[in-house]
Amino acid sequence: MPDIVSRLSDWYRDAARDLPWRRAAFHDEFGAWGVLVSEFMLQQTPVSRVIPHLEAWLARWPTPEAMAAASTADVVQQWANLGYPRRALWLHRAAVEITERHDGIVPRDVDALLALSGIGDYTARAVAVFSYGDRHPVVDTNTRRVLARAIDGRAHPAPPSRRDLALMESLLPASVPESVVFNAAAMELGATVCTARAPRCEQCPLSASCAWLVAGRPDTGDDRRRQASYEGSDRQARGLVLRLLRQAAPDPVPLVAVLPDWPDSPQRDRAIDSLIADGLAEADGEALSLPR
DNA sequence: GAGTCGTGGGC
DNA sequence: TGCCCAAGACT
């Protein structure tokens, strides 16, 4: 196999975007906590939307201990319209766990990171690698797509699995600092060049050897699940209810004033109940509010 | 393991 | 314009 590693890493050293969490000053100021917060926000959310929220978040809660002391309502409020608001609850929970179990220090050990709320295979290794500089395979959707194309010759990756970690591990340079660069490089290529739609193969450092490009960019069978339509969905109803609660906070909203014109009232009630079950809302009497 | 979970931008 | 996609994790 041609040297994917050195080509990608060389490209990255020249082409890497200047992102907040890549700056030395960011690490000096916020340490692993800053990286952890950025990774939570980046889960399924584009970089451009994360940046302003991240800066506001860290200005308000610069340490795990500071955030652990905040109320759930404040956390959900500060999360604003970032989407997937359960991430705000999990980040808050993780801050409490770090404060109570790790003396306020974000753990460096991958298993300890995996034990925290809201942290899975990707985020645990991203923190260990991009904050602590350790050697682990970091695999996100960008990396999976790059490897699917460059190595397997497929337009789209198979659904995520543990094999992804093993494949990335097999490619990882033995040198620790080089392994960090390669992890970042694979993600960066997928984010800026080897994109899901309209990839810029003419700018790709792997174009000479990419199995997919060499094969003529075949439109291979795509077994990815389609995202359910959003219009009229439970998710939309939940989103609207929570937006209402954020706008009204700290005041509660009378239940009769929660989406009164929603066409499907059982669906509306289901949304309210599920928000309460998730801990994103609280009902006291005949009113709904952000959780205390 | 498949379903579920927000929100907004780009094509 | 509607559809696709985005540094995933949990149940």
PDB file of C-alpha atoms (C1' of nucleotides) in Angstrom:
ATOM      1  CA  MET A   1       0.000   0.000   0.000  1.00  0.00           C
ATOM      2  CA  PRO A   2       1.388   3.421  -0.913  1.00  0.00           C
ATOM      3  CA  ASP A   3       2.355   5.607   1.971  1.00  0.00           C
ATOM      4  CA  ILE A   4      -0.973   7.136   2.849  1.00  0.00           C
ATOM      5  CA  VAL A   5       0.368   8.131   6.220  1.00  0.00           C
ATOM      6  CA  SER A   6       3.226  10.344   5.114  1.00  0.00           C
ATOM      7  CA  ARG A   7       1.298  11.947   2.265  1.00  0.00           C
ATOM      8  CA  LEU A   8      -1.626  12.807   4.502  1.00  0.00           C
ATOM      9  CA  SER A   9       0.539  14.054   7.336  1.00  0.00           C
ATOM     10  CA  ASP A  10       2.681  16.223   5.057  1.00  0.00           C
ATOM     11  CA  TRP A  11      -0.450  17.674   3.519  1.00  0.00           C
ATOM     12  CA  TYR A  12      -1.916  18.414   6.929  1.00  0.00           C
ATOM     13  CA  ARG A  13       1.102  20.324   8.175  1.00  0.00           C
ATOM     14  CA  ASP A  14       0.509  22.736   5.312  1.00  0.00           C
ATOM     15  CA  ALA A  15      -3.281  22.750   4.924  1.00  0.00           C
ATOM     16  CA  ALA A  16      -4.678  22.493   8.445  1.00  0.00           C
ATOM     17  CA  ARG A  17      -7.314  25.080   9.246  1.00  0.00           C
ATOM     18  CA  ASP A  18      -6.659  27.491  12.070  1.00  0.00           C
ATOM     19  CA  LEU A  19      -9.353  26.360  14.508  1.00  0.00           C
ATOM     20  CA  PRO A  20      -9.673  27.585  18.102  1.00  0.00           C
ATOM     21  CA  TRP A  21      -8.984  24.197  19.676  1.00  0.00           C
ATOM     22  CA  ARG A  22      -5.792  23.860  17.647  1.00  0.00           C
ATOM     23  CA  ARG A  23      -4.171  26.989  19.079  1.00  0.00           C
ATOM     24  CA  ALA A  24      -1.537  26.748  21.791  1.00  0.00           C
ATOM     25  CA  ALA A  25      -3.174  29.582  23.716  1.00  0.00           C
ATOM     26  CA  PHE A  26      -6.423  27.617  23.854  1.00  0.00           C
ATOM     27  CA  HIS A  27      -4.662  24.654  25.441  1.00  0.00           C
ATOM     28  CA  ASP A  28      -2.770  26.910  27.815  1.00  0.00           C
ATOM     29  CA  GLU A  29      -5.990  28.540  28.968  1.00  0.00           C
ATOM     30  CA  PHE A  30      -8.495  25.701  29.079  1.00  0.00           C
ATOM     31  CA  GLY A  31      -6.453  22.502  28.878  1.00  0.00           C
ATOM     32  CA  ALA A  32      -8.213  19.206  28.361  1.00  0.00           C
ATOM     33  CA  TRP A  33     -11.475  20.727  29.548  1.00  0.00           C
ATOM     34  CA  GLY A  34     -11.522  23.011  26.522  1.00  0.00           C
ATOM     35  CA  VAL A  35     -10.900  20.101  24.187  1.00  0.00           C
ATOM     36  CA  LEU A  36     -13.565  18.042  25.922  1.00  0.00           C
ATOM     37  CA  VAL A  37     -16.168  20.788  25.573  1.00  0.00           C
ATOM     38  CA  SER A  38     -15.285  21.336  21.928  1.00  0.00           C
ATOM     39  CA  GLU A  39     -15.644  17.624  21.188  1.00  0.00           C
ATOM     40  CA  PHE A  40     -19.072  17.473  22.836  1.00  0.00           C
ATOM     41  CA  MET A  41     -20.240  20.390  20.742  1.00  0.00           C
ATOM     42  CA  LEU A  42     -18.764  18.955  17.561  1.00  0.00           C
ATOM     43  CA  GLN A  43     -20.742  15.721  17.857  1.00  0.00           C
ATOM     44  CA  GLN A  44     -22.933  15.909  14.746  1.00  0.00           C
ATOM     45  CA  THR A  45     -22.654  19.687  14.591  1.00  0.00           C
ATOM     46  CA  PRO A  46     -20.642  21.665  11.997  1.00  0.00           C
ATOM     47  CA  VAL A  47     -17.487  23.529  13.027  1.00  0.00           C
ATOM     48  CA  SER A  48     -18.852  26.909  11.951  1.00  0.00           C
ATOM     49  CA  ARG A  49     -21.791  26.643  14.329  1.00  0.00           C
ATOM     50  CA  VAL A  50     -19.694  25.420  17.234  1.00  0.00           C
ATOM     51  CA  ILE A  51     -17.042  28.127  17.391  1.00  0.00           C
ATOM     52  CA  PRO A  52     -19.089  31.028  18.829  1.00  0.00           C
ATOM     53  CA  HIS A  53     -20.871  28.753  21.312  1.00  0.00           C
ATOM     54  CA  LEU A  54     -17.614  27.227  22.473  1.00  0.00           C
ATOM     55  CA  GLU A  55     -16.055  30.585  23.265  1.00  0.00           C
ATOM     56  CA  ALA A  56     -19.106  31.739  25.223  1.00  0.00           C
ATOM     57  CA  TRP A  57     -19.295  28.445  27.089  1.00  0.00           C
ATOM     58  CA  LEU A  58     -15.675  28.454  28.212  1.00  0.00           C
ATOM     59  CA  ALA A  59     -15.830  32.110  29.171  1.00  0.00           C
ATOM     60  CA  ARG A  60     -18.681  31.255  31.519  1.00  0.00           C
ATOM     61  CA  TRP A  61     -17.435  27.880  32.757  1.00  0.00           C
ATOM     62  CA  PRO A  62     -13.649  27.710  32.305  1.00  0.00           C
ATOM     63  CA  THR A  63     -13.213  24.571  34.417  1.00  0.00           C
ATOM     64  CA  PRO A  64     -15.134  21.342  35.111  1.00  0.00           C
ATOM     65  CA  GLU A  65     -15.647  22.492  38.688  1.00  0.00           C
ATOM     66  CA  ALA A  66     -17.212  25.766  37.578  1.00  0.00           C
ATOM     67  CA  MET A  67     -19.610  23.946  35.315  1.00  0.00           C
ATOM     68  CA  ALA A  68     -20.444  21.294  37.905  1.00  0.00           C
ATOM     69  CA  ALA A  69     -21.722  24.076  40.139  1.00  0.00           C
ATOM     70  CA  ALA A  70     -24.131  25.394  37.494  1.00  0.00           C
ATOM     71  CA  SER A  71     -27.821  24.505  37.417  1.00  0.00           C
ATOM     72  CA  THR A  72     -29.260  22.219  34.757  1.00  0.00           C
ATOM     73  CA  ALA A  73     -31.468  25.060  33.575  1.00  0.00           C
ATOM     74  CA  ASP A  74     -28.476  27.321  33.009  1.00  0.00           C
ATOM     75  CA  VAL A  75     -26.699  24.608  31.077  1.00  0.00           C
ATOM     76  CA  VAL A  76     -29.644  23.878  28.798  1.00  0.00           C
ATOM     77  CA  GLN A  77     -30.139  27.606  28.322  1.00  0.00           C
ATOM     78  CA  GLN A  78     -26.495  28.205  27.401  1.00  0.00           C
ATOM     79  CA  TRP A  79     -26.592  25.312  24.952  1.00  0.00           C
ATOM     80  CA  ALA A  80     -29.122  27.404  23.044  1.00  0.00           C
ATOM     81  CA  ASN A  81     -29.786  26.164  19.518  1.00  0.00           C
ATOM     82  CA  LEU A  82     -26.773  23.886  19.126  1.00  0.00           C
ATOM     83  CA  GLY A  83     -29.061  20.900  18.721  1.00  0.00           C
ATOM     84  CA  TYR A  84     -29.232  17.511  20.433  1.00  0.00           C
ATOM     85  CA  PRO A  85     -29.723  19.188  23.846  1.00  0.00           C
ATOM     86  CA  ARG A  86     -29.150  15.932  25.706  1.00  0.00           C
ATOM     87  CA  ARG A  87     -25.493  16.606  24.985  1.00  0.00           C
ATOM     88  CA  ALA A  88     -25.733  19.593  27.340  1.00  0.00           C
ATOM     89  CA  LEU A  89     -27.040  17.349  30.107  1.00  0.00           C
ATOM     90  CA  TRP A  90     -24.329  14.793  29.483  1.00  0.00           C
ATOM     91  CA  LEU A  91     -21.593  17.429  29.421  1.00  0.00           C
ATOM     92  CA  HIS A  92     -22.901  18.787  32.708  1.00  0.00           C
ATOM     93  CA  ARG A  93     -22.982  15.287  34.174  1.00  0.00           C
ATOM     94  CA  ALA A  94     -19.461  14.649  32.940  1.00  0.00           C
ATOM     95  CA  ALA A  95     -18.295  17.851  34.645  1.00  0.00           C
ATOM     96  CA  VAL A  96     -19.792  16.619  37.919  1.00  0.00           C
ATOM     97  CA  GLU A  97     -18.169  13.217  37.489  1.00  0.00           C
ATOM     98  CA  ILE A  98     -14.784  14.794  36.734  1.00  0.00           C
ATOM     99  CA  THR A  99     -15.107  17.013  39.791  1.00  0.00           C
ATOM    100  CA  GLU A 100     -16.168  14.224  42.120  1.00  0.00           C
ATOM    101  CA  ARG A 101     -14.146  11.283  40.846  1.00  0.00           C
ATOM    102  CA  HIS A 102     -11.075  12.926  39.316  1.00  0.00           C
ATOM    103  CA  ASP A 103     -10.428  15.956  41.509  1.00  0.00           C
ATOM    104  CA  GLY A 104     -11.550  18.268  38.740  1.00  0.00           C
ATOM    105  CA  ILE A 105      -8.921  16.992  36.296  1.00  0.00           C
ATOM    106  CA  VAL A 106     -10.107  15.621  32.946  1.00  0.00           C
ATOM    107  CA  PRO A 107      -8.763  12.046  32.928  1.00  0.00           C
ATOM    108  CA  ARG A 108      -6.096  11.022  30.445  1.00  0.00           C
ATOM    109  CA  ASP A 109      -6.871   7.308  30.469  1.00  0.00           C
ATOM    110  CA  VAL A 110      -9.209   6.220  27.662  1.00  0.00           C
ATOM    111  CA  ASP A 111     -11.182   3.826  29.850  1.00  0.00           C
ATOM    112  CA  ALA A 112     -11.670   6.520  32.465  1.00  0.00           C
ATOM    113  CA  LEU A 113     -12.843   8.886  29.734  1.00  0.00           C
ATOM    114  CA  LEU A 114     -15.212   6.249  28.344  1.00  0.00           C
ATOM    115  CA  ALA A 115     -16.787   5.930  31.781  1.00  0.00           C
ATOM    116  CA  LEU A 116     -17.884   9.591  31.697  1.00  0.00           C
ATOM    117  CA  SER A 117     -21.384  10.561  30.565  1.00  0.00           C
ATOM    118  CA  GLY A 118     -21.779  11.340  26.893  1.00  0.00           C
ATOM    119  CA  ILE A 119     -18.311  10.111  25.938  1.00  0.00           C
ATOM    120  CA  GLY A 120     -17.960   7.245  23.482  1.00  0.00           C
ATOM    121  CA  ASP A 121     -15.224   5.727  21.361  1.00  0.00           C
ATOM    122  CA  TYR A 122     -14.607   8.858  19.344  1.00  0.00           C
ATOM    123  CA  THR A 123     -14.665  11.525  22.024  1.00  0.00           C
ATOM    124  CA  ALA A 124     -12.610   9.534  24.554  1.00  0.00           C
ATOM    125  CA  ARG A 125      -9.770   9.042  22.111  1.00  0.00           C
ATOM    126  CA  ALA A 126     -10.034  12.543  20.689  1.00  0.00           C
ATOM    127  CA  VAL A 127      -9.434  13.981  24.155  1.00  0.00           C
ATOM    128  CA  ALA A 128      -6.577  11.594  24.920  1.00  0.00           C
ATOM    129  CA  VAL A 129      -4.928  12.321  21.579  1.00  0.00           C
ATOM    130  CA  PHE A 130      -5.605  15.997  20.867  1.00  0.00           C
ATOM    131  CA  SER A 131      -5.250  17.205  24.429  1.00  0.00           C
ATOM    132  CA  TYR A 132      -2.802  14.820  26.046  1.00  0.00           C
ATOM    133  CA  GLY A 133      -0.895  13.868  22.900  1.00  0.00           C
ATOM    134  CA  ASP A 134      -1.201  10.129  23.385  1.00  0.00           C
ATOM    135  CA  ARG A 135      -1.242   7.429  20.726  1.00  0.00           C
ATOM    136  CA  HIS A 136      -4.705   6.024  20.002  1.00  0.00           C
ATOM    137  CA  PRO A 137      -6.770   5.574  16.840  1.00  0.00           C
ATOM    138  CA  VAL A 138      -9.296   8.410  16.509  1.00  0.00           C
ATOM    139  CA  VAL A 139     -12.097   7.534  14.098  1.00  0.00           C
ATOM    140  CA  ASP A 140     -14.901   9.873  13.179  1.00  0.00           C
ATOM    141  CA  THR A 141     -17.150  10.050  10.144  1.00  0.00           C
ATOM    142  CA  ASN A 142     -14.492  11.926   8.161  1.00  0.00           C
ATOM    143  CA  THR A 143     -11.817   9.345   8.799  1.00  0.00           C
ATOM    144  CA  ARG A 144     -14.174   6.499   7.978  1.00  0.00           C
ATOM    145  CA  ARG A 145     -15.002   8.098   4.639  1.00  0.00           C
ATOM    146  CA  VAL A 146     -11.336   8.759   3.787  1.00  0.00           C
ATOM    147  CA  LEU A 147     -10.377   5.167   4.522  1.00  0.00           C
ATOM    148  CA  ALA A 148     -13.409   3.783   2.686  1.00  0.00           C
ATOM    149  CA  ARG A 149     -12.356   5.639  -0.448  1.00  0.00           C
ATOM    150  CA  ALA A 150      -8.576   5.516  -0.274  1.00  0.00           C
ATOM    151  CA  ILE A 151      -8.336   1.877   0.771  1.00  0.00           C
ATOM    152  CA  ASP A 152     -11.614   0.099   0.038  1.00  0.00           C
ATOM    153  CA  GLY A 153     -12.485   1.995  -3.134  1.00  0.00           C
ATOM    154  CA  ARG A 154     -16.002   2.719  -1.947  1.00  0.00           C
ATOM    155  CA  ALA A 155     -17.844   6.032  -2.201  1.00  0.00           C
ATOM    156  CA  HIS A 156     -19.252   5.720   1.308  1.00  0.00           C
ATOM    157  CA  PRO A 157     -18.119   3.915   4.422  1.00  0.00           C
ATOM    158  CA  ALA A 158     -19.954   0.945   5.870  1.00  0.00           C
ATOM    159  CA  PRO A 159     -21.865   1.657   9.078  1.00  0.00           C
ATOM    160  CA  PRO A 160     -19.582   2.418  12.040  1.00  0.00           C
ATOM    161  CA  SER A 161     -18.090  -0.583  13.795  1.00  0.00           C
ATOM    162  CA  ARG A 162     -15.193  -1.634  15.973  1.00  0.00           C
ATOM    163  CA  ARG A 163     -13.329  -2.712  12.844  1.00  0.00           C
ATOM    164  CA  ASP A 164     -12.819   0.977  12.107  1.00  0.00           C
ATOM    165  CA  LEU A 165     -10.683   1.332  15.220  1.00  0.00           C
ATOM    166  CA  ALA A 166      -8.638  -1.727  14.305  1.00  0.00           C
ATOM    167  CA  LEU A 167      -8.012  -0.470  10.776  1.00  0.00           C
ATOM    168  CA  MET A 168      -6.935   2.971  11.980  1.00  0.00           C
ATOM    169  CA  GLU A 169      -4.725   1.372  14.611  1.00  0.00           C
ATOM    170  CA  SER A 170      -3.018  -0.684  11.909  1.00  0.00           C
ATOM    171  CA  LEU A 171      -2.185   2.489   9.965  1.00  0.00           C
ATOM    172  CA  LEU A 172      -1.049   4.553  12.953  1.00  0.00           C
ATOM    173  CA  PRO A 173       2.641   5.546  12.987  1.00  0.00           C
ATOM    174  CA  ALA A 174       4.682   4.103  15.836  1.00  0.00           C
ATOM    175  CA  SER A 175       5.943   7.565  16.705  1.00  0.00           C
ATOM    176  CA  VAL A 176       3.592   9.171  19.188  1.00  0.00           C
ATOM    177  CA  PRO A 177       3.695  12.738  17.841  1.00  0.00           C
ATOM    178  CA  GLU A 178       3.357  11.463  14.271  1.00  0.00           C
ATOM    179  CA  SER A 179       0.351   9.387  15.264  1.00  0.00           C
ATOM    180  CA  VAL A 180      -1.333  12.515  16.607  1.00  0.00           C
ATOM    181  CA  VAL A 181      -0.743  14.338  13.331  1.00  0.00           C
ATOM    182  CA  PHE A 182      -2.033  11.427  11.262  1.00  0.00           C
ATOM    183  CA  ASN A 183      -5.247  11.209  13.282  1.00  0.00           C
ATOM    184  CA  ALA A 184      -5.857  14.906  12.759  1.00  0.00           C
ATOM    185  CA  ALA A 185      -4.861  14.725   9.101  1.00  0.00           C
ATOM    186  CA  ALA A 186      -7.341  11.991   8.228  1.00  0.00           C
ATOM    187  CA  MET A 187     -10.164  13.929   9.840  1.00  0.00           C
ATOM    188  CA  GLU A 188      -9.114  17.165   8.188  1.00  0.00           C
ATOM    189  CA  LEU A 189      -8.935  15.634   4.720  1.00  0.00           C
ATOM    190  CA  GLY A 190     -12.439  14.245   5.128  1.00  0.00           C
ATOM    191  CA  ALA A 191     -13.733  17.579   6.348  1.00  0.00           C
ATOM    192  CA  THR A 192     -12.221  19.797   3.668  1.00  0.00           C
ATOM    193  CA  VAL A 193     -11.288  17.711   0.588  1.00  0.00           C
ATOM    194  CA  CYS A 194     -12.666  14.177   0.737  1.00  0.00           C
ATOM    195  CA  THR A 195     -16.163  15.420   1.516  1.00  0.00           C
ATOM    196  CA  ALA A 196     -19.339  13.397   1.388  1.00  0.00           C
ATOM    197  CA  ARG A 197     -20.650  15.322  -1.599  1.00  0.00           C
ATOM    198  CA  ALA A 198     -18.586  16.907  -4.372  1.00  0.00           C
ATOM    199  CA  PRO A 199     -15.159  15.765  -3.163  1.00  0.00           C
ATOM    200  CA  ARG A 200     -12.229  17.822  -4.461  1.00  0.00           C
ATOM    201  CA  CYS A 201     -10.112  14.978  -5.724  1.00  0.00           C
ATOM    202  CA  GLU A 202      -7.957  17.345  -7.775  1.00  0.00           C
ATOM    203  CA  GLN A 203      -6.675  18.828  -4.507  1.00  0.00           C
ATOM    204  CA  CYS A 204      -6.197  15.520  -2.729  1.00  0.00           C
ATOM    205  CA  PRO A 205      -2.736  14.389  -1.634  1.00  0.00           C
ATOM    206  CA  LEU A 206      -3.866  10.778  -2.091  1.00  0.00           C
ATOM    207  CA  SER A 207      -5.151  11.150  -5.642  1.00  0.00           C
ATOM    208  CA  ALA A 208      -2.359   9.049  -7.156  1.00  0.00           C
ATOM    209  CA  SER A 209      -3.219   6.012  -5.065  1.00  0.00           C
ATOM    210  CA  CYS A 210      -6.822   6.415  -3.939  1.00  0.00           C
ATOM    211  CA  ALA A 211      -8.623   3.156  -4.706  1.00  0.00           C
ATOM    212  CA  TRP A 212     -11.908   4.938  -5.308  1.00  0.00           C
ATOM    213  CA  LEU A 213     -10.481   7.575  -7.644  1.00  0.00           C
ATOM    214  CA  VAL A 214      -8.378   5.025  -9.551  1.00  0.00           C
ATOM    215  CA  ALA A 215     -11.539   2.963 -10.083  1.00  0.00           C
ATOM    216  CA  GLY A 216     -13.274   5.986 -11.604  1.00  0.00           C
ATOM    217  CA  ARG A 217     -15.219   7.089  -8.527  1.00  0.00           C
ATOM    218  CA  PRO A 218     -17.871   4.371  -8.806  1.00  0.00           C
ATOM    219  CA  ASP A 219     -21.197   5.148  -7.192  1.00  0.00           C
ATOM    220  CA  THR A 220     -21.074   2.095  -5.010  1.00  0.00           C
ATOM    221  CA  GLY A 221     -24.160   0.824  -3.274  1.00  0.00           C
ATOM    222  CA  ASP A 222     -24.938   3.052  -0.349  1.00  0.00           C
ATOM    223  CA  ASP A 223     -26.176   1.156   2.682  1.00  0.00           C
ATOM    224  CA  ARG A 224     -26.339   4.156   4.969  1.00  0.00           C
ATOM    225  CA  ARG A 225     -29.635   4.773   6.722  1.00  0.00           C
ATOM    226  CA  ARG A 226     -31.583   7.733   5.498  1.00  0.00           C
ATOM    227  CA  GLN A 227     -32.360  10.375   8.070  1.00  0.00           C
ATOM    228  CA  ALA A 228     -36.059  10.388   8.907  1.00  0.00           C
ATOM    229  CA  SER A 229     -37.899  13.421   7.612  1.00  0.00           C
ATOM    230  CA  TYR A 230     -37.936  16.206  10.157  1.00  0.00           C
ATOM    231  CA  GLU A 231     -41.103  18.077   9.259  1.00  0.00           C
ATOM    232  CA  GLY A 232     -43.924  16.978  11.570  1.00  0.00           C
ATOM    233  CA  SER A 233     -41.665  14.614  13.511  1.00  0.00           C
ATOM    234  CA  ASP A 234     -41.428  14.055  17.257  1.00  0.00           C
ATOM    235  CA  ARG A 235     -37.989  15.610  17.077  1.00  0.00           C
ATOM    236  CA  GLN A 236     -39.382  18.794  15.607  1.00  0.00           C
ATOM    237  CA  ALA A 237     -42.028  18.971  18.326  1.00  0.00           C
ATOM    238  CA  ARG A 238     -39.408  18.452  21.031  1.00  0.00           C
ATOM    239  CA  GLY A 239     -37.235  21.140  19.514  1.00  0.00           C
ATOM    240  CA  LEU A 240     -40.068  23.645  19.427  1.00  0.00           C
ATOM    241  CA  VAL A 241     -41.127  22.939  23.008  1.00  0.00           C
ATOM    242  CA  LEU A 242     -37.609  23.329  24.305  1.00  0.00           C
ATOM    243  CA  ARG A 243     -37.084  26.537  22.342  1.00  0.00           C
ATOM    244  CA  LEU A 244     -40.221  27.896  23.989  1.00  0.00           C
ATOM    245  CA  LEU A 245     -38.920  26.981  27.445  1.00  0.00           C
ATOM    246  CA  ARG A 246     -35.562  28.614  26.739  1.00  0.00           C
ATOM    247  CA  GLN A 247     -37.225  31.810  25.580  1.00  0.00           C
ATOM    248  CA  ALA A 248     -39.469  31.972  28.628  1.00  0.00           C
ATOM    249  CA  ALA A 249     -36.806  31.046  31.176  1.00  0.00           C
ATOM    250  CA  PRO A 250     -36.543  31.539  34.042  1.00  0.00           C
ATOM    251  CA  ASP A 251     -40.331  31.764  33.948  1.00  0.00           C
ATOM    252  CA  PRO A 252     -42.363  28.566  33.486  1.00  0.00           C
ATOM    253  CA  VAL A 253     -44.834  28.203  30.623  1.00  0.00           C
ATOM    254  CA  PRO A 254     -48.447  27.157  31.314  1.00  0.00           C
ATOM    255  CA  LEU A 255     -49.067  23.756  29.756  1.00  0.00           C
ATOM    256  CA  VAL A 256     -52.005  25.150  27.797  1.00  0.00           C
ATOM    257  CA  ALA A 257     -49.584  27.569  26.146  1.00  0.00           C
ATOM    258  CA  VAL A 258     -47.201  24.875  24.904  1.00  0.00           C
ATOM    259  CA  LEU A 259     -47.710  24.478  21.147  1.00  0.00           C
ATOM    260  CA  PRO A 260     -51.481  25.019  21.449  1.00  0.00           C
ATOM    261  CA  ASP A 261     -51.884  24.923  17.661  1.00  0.00           C
ATOM    262  CA  TRP A 262     -49.790  21.827  17.028  1.00  0.00           C
ATOM    263  CA  PRO A 263     -51.912  19.696  14.671  1.00  0.00           C
ATOM    264  CA  ASP A 264     -51.165  16.395  16.409  1.00  0.00           C
ATOM    265  CA  SER A 265     -51.862  16.838  20.114  1.00  0.00           C
ATOM    266  CA  PRO A 266     -50.925  13.294  21.169  1.00  0.00           C
ATOM    267  CA  GLN A 267     -47.591  13.882  19.470  1.00  0.00           C
ATOM    268  CA  ARG A 268     -47.183  17.185  21.311  1.00  0.00           C
ATOM    269  CA  ASP A 269     -47.917  15.524  24.640  1.00  0.00           C
ATOM    270  CA  ARG A 270     -45.509  12.745  23.785  1.00  0.00           C
ATOM    271  CA  ALA A 271     -42.824  15.335  23.107  1.00  0.00           C
ATOM    272  CA  ILE A 272     -43.440  17.027  26.452  1.00  0.00           C
ATOM    273  CA  ASP A 273     -43.364  13.716  28.319  1.00  0.00           C
ATOM    274  CA  SER A 274     -40.170  12.617  26.638  1.00  0.00           C
ATOM    275  CA  LEU A 275     -38.449  15.907  27.452  1.00  0.00           C
ATOM    276  CA  ILE A 276     -39.398  15.428  31.080  1.00  0.00           C
ATOM    277  CA  ALA A 277     -38.199  11.834  30.996  1.00  0.00           C
ATOM    278  CA  ASP A 278     -34.883  12.991  29.552  1.00  0.00           C
ATOM    279  CA  GLY A 279     -34.457  15.592  32.275  1.00  0.00           C
ATOM    280  CA  LEU A 280     -34.672  18.468  29.800  1.00  0.00           C
ATOM    281  CA  ALA A 281     -37.930  19.826  31.211  1.00  0.00           C
ATOM    282  CA  GLU A 282     -39.823  19.837  34.460  1.00  0.00           C
ATOM    283  CA  ALA A 283     -43.545  19.996  35.167  1.00  0.00           C
ATOM    284  CA  ASP A 284     -44.785  21.586  38.342  1.00  0.00           C
ATOM    285  CA  GLY A 285     -48.504  21.883  38.580  1.00  0.00           C
ATOM    286  CA  GLU A 286     -49.926  23.146  35.310  1.00  0.00           C
ATOM    287  CA  ALA A 287     -46.697  24.654  34.040  1.00  0.00           C
ATOM    288  CA  LEU A 288     -43.583  23.492  32.253  1.00  0.00           C
ATOM    289  CA  SER A 289     -40.072  24.860  32.719  1.00  0.00           C
ATOM    290  CA  LEU A 290     -36.420  24.107  32.275  1.00  0.00           C
ATOM    291  CA  PRO A 291     -35.213  21.690  34.964  1.00  0.00           C
ATOM    292  CA  ARG A 292     -34.066  23.121  38.255  1.00  0.00           C
TER     293      ARG A 292
ATOM    294  C1'  DG B   1     -27.807  -3.393  16.377  1.00  0.00           C
ATOM    295  C1'  DA B   2     -31.245  -0.547  14.729  1.00  0.00           C
ATOM    296  C1'  DG B   3     -33.789   3.707  16.169  1.00  0.00           C
ATOM    297  C1'  DT B   4     -33.702   7.872  18.067  1.00  0.00           C
ATOM    298  C1'  DC B   5     -32.127  12.380  19.052  1.00  0.00           C
ATOM    299  C1'  DG B   6     -31.875  19.171  16.762  1.00  0.00           C
ATOM    300  C1'  DT B   7     -30.749  22.576  13.925  1.00  0.00           C
ATOM    301  C1'  DG B   8     -29.204  25.080  10.073  1.00  0.00           C
ATOM    302  C1'  DG B   9     -26.564  25.535   5.756  1.00  0.00           C
ATOM    303  C1'  DG B  10     -25.434  24.063   1.075  1.00  0.00           C
ATOM    304  C1'  DC B  11     -26.506  22.399  -3.334  1.00  0.00           C
TER     305       DC B  11
ATOM    306  C1'  DT C   1     -36.998  23.118  -3.342  1.00  0.00           C
ATOM    307  C1'  DG C   2     -36.383  19.230  -0.784  1.00  0.00           C
ATOM    308  C1'  DC C   3     -32.861  16.460   0.504  1.00  0.00           C
ATOM    309  C1'  DC C   4     -28.405  15.527   2.420  1.00  0.00           C
ATOM    310  C1'  DC C   5     -25.174  16.219   5.724  1.00  0.00           C
ATOM    311  C1'  DA C   6     -22.697  17.499  10.042  1.00  0.00           C
ATOM    312  C1'  DA C   7     -15.544  15.881  14.962  1.00  0.00           C
ATOM    313  C1'  DG C   8     -21.619  10.529  17.878  1.00  0.00           C
ATOM    314  C1'  DA C   9     -23.731   8.484  21.909  1.00  0.00           C
ATOM    315  C1'  DC C  10     -27.273   6.136  24.137  1.00  0.00           C
ATOM    316  C1'  DT C  11     -30.927   2.682  24.711  1.00  0.00           C
TER     317       DT C  11
END
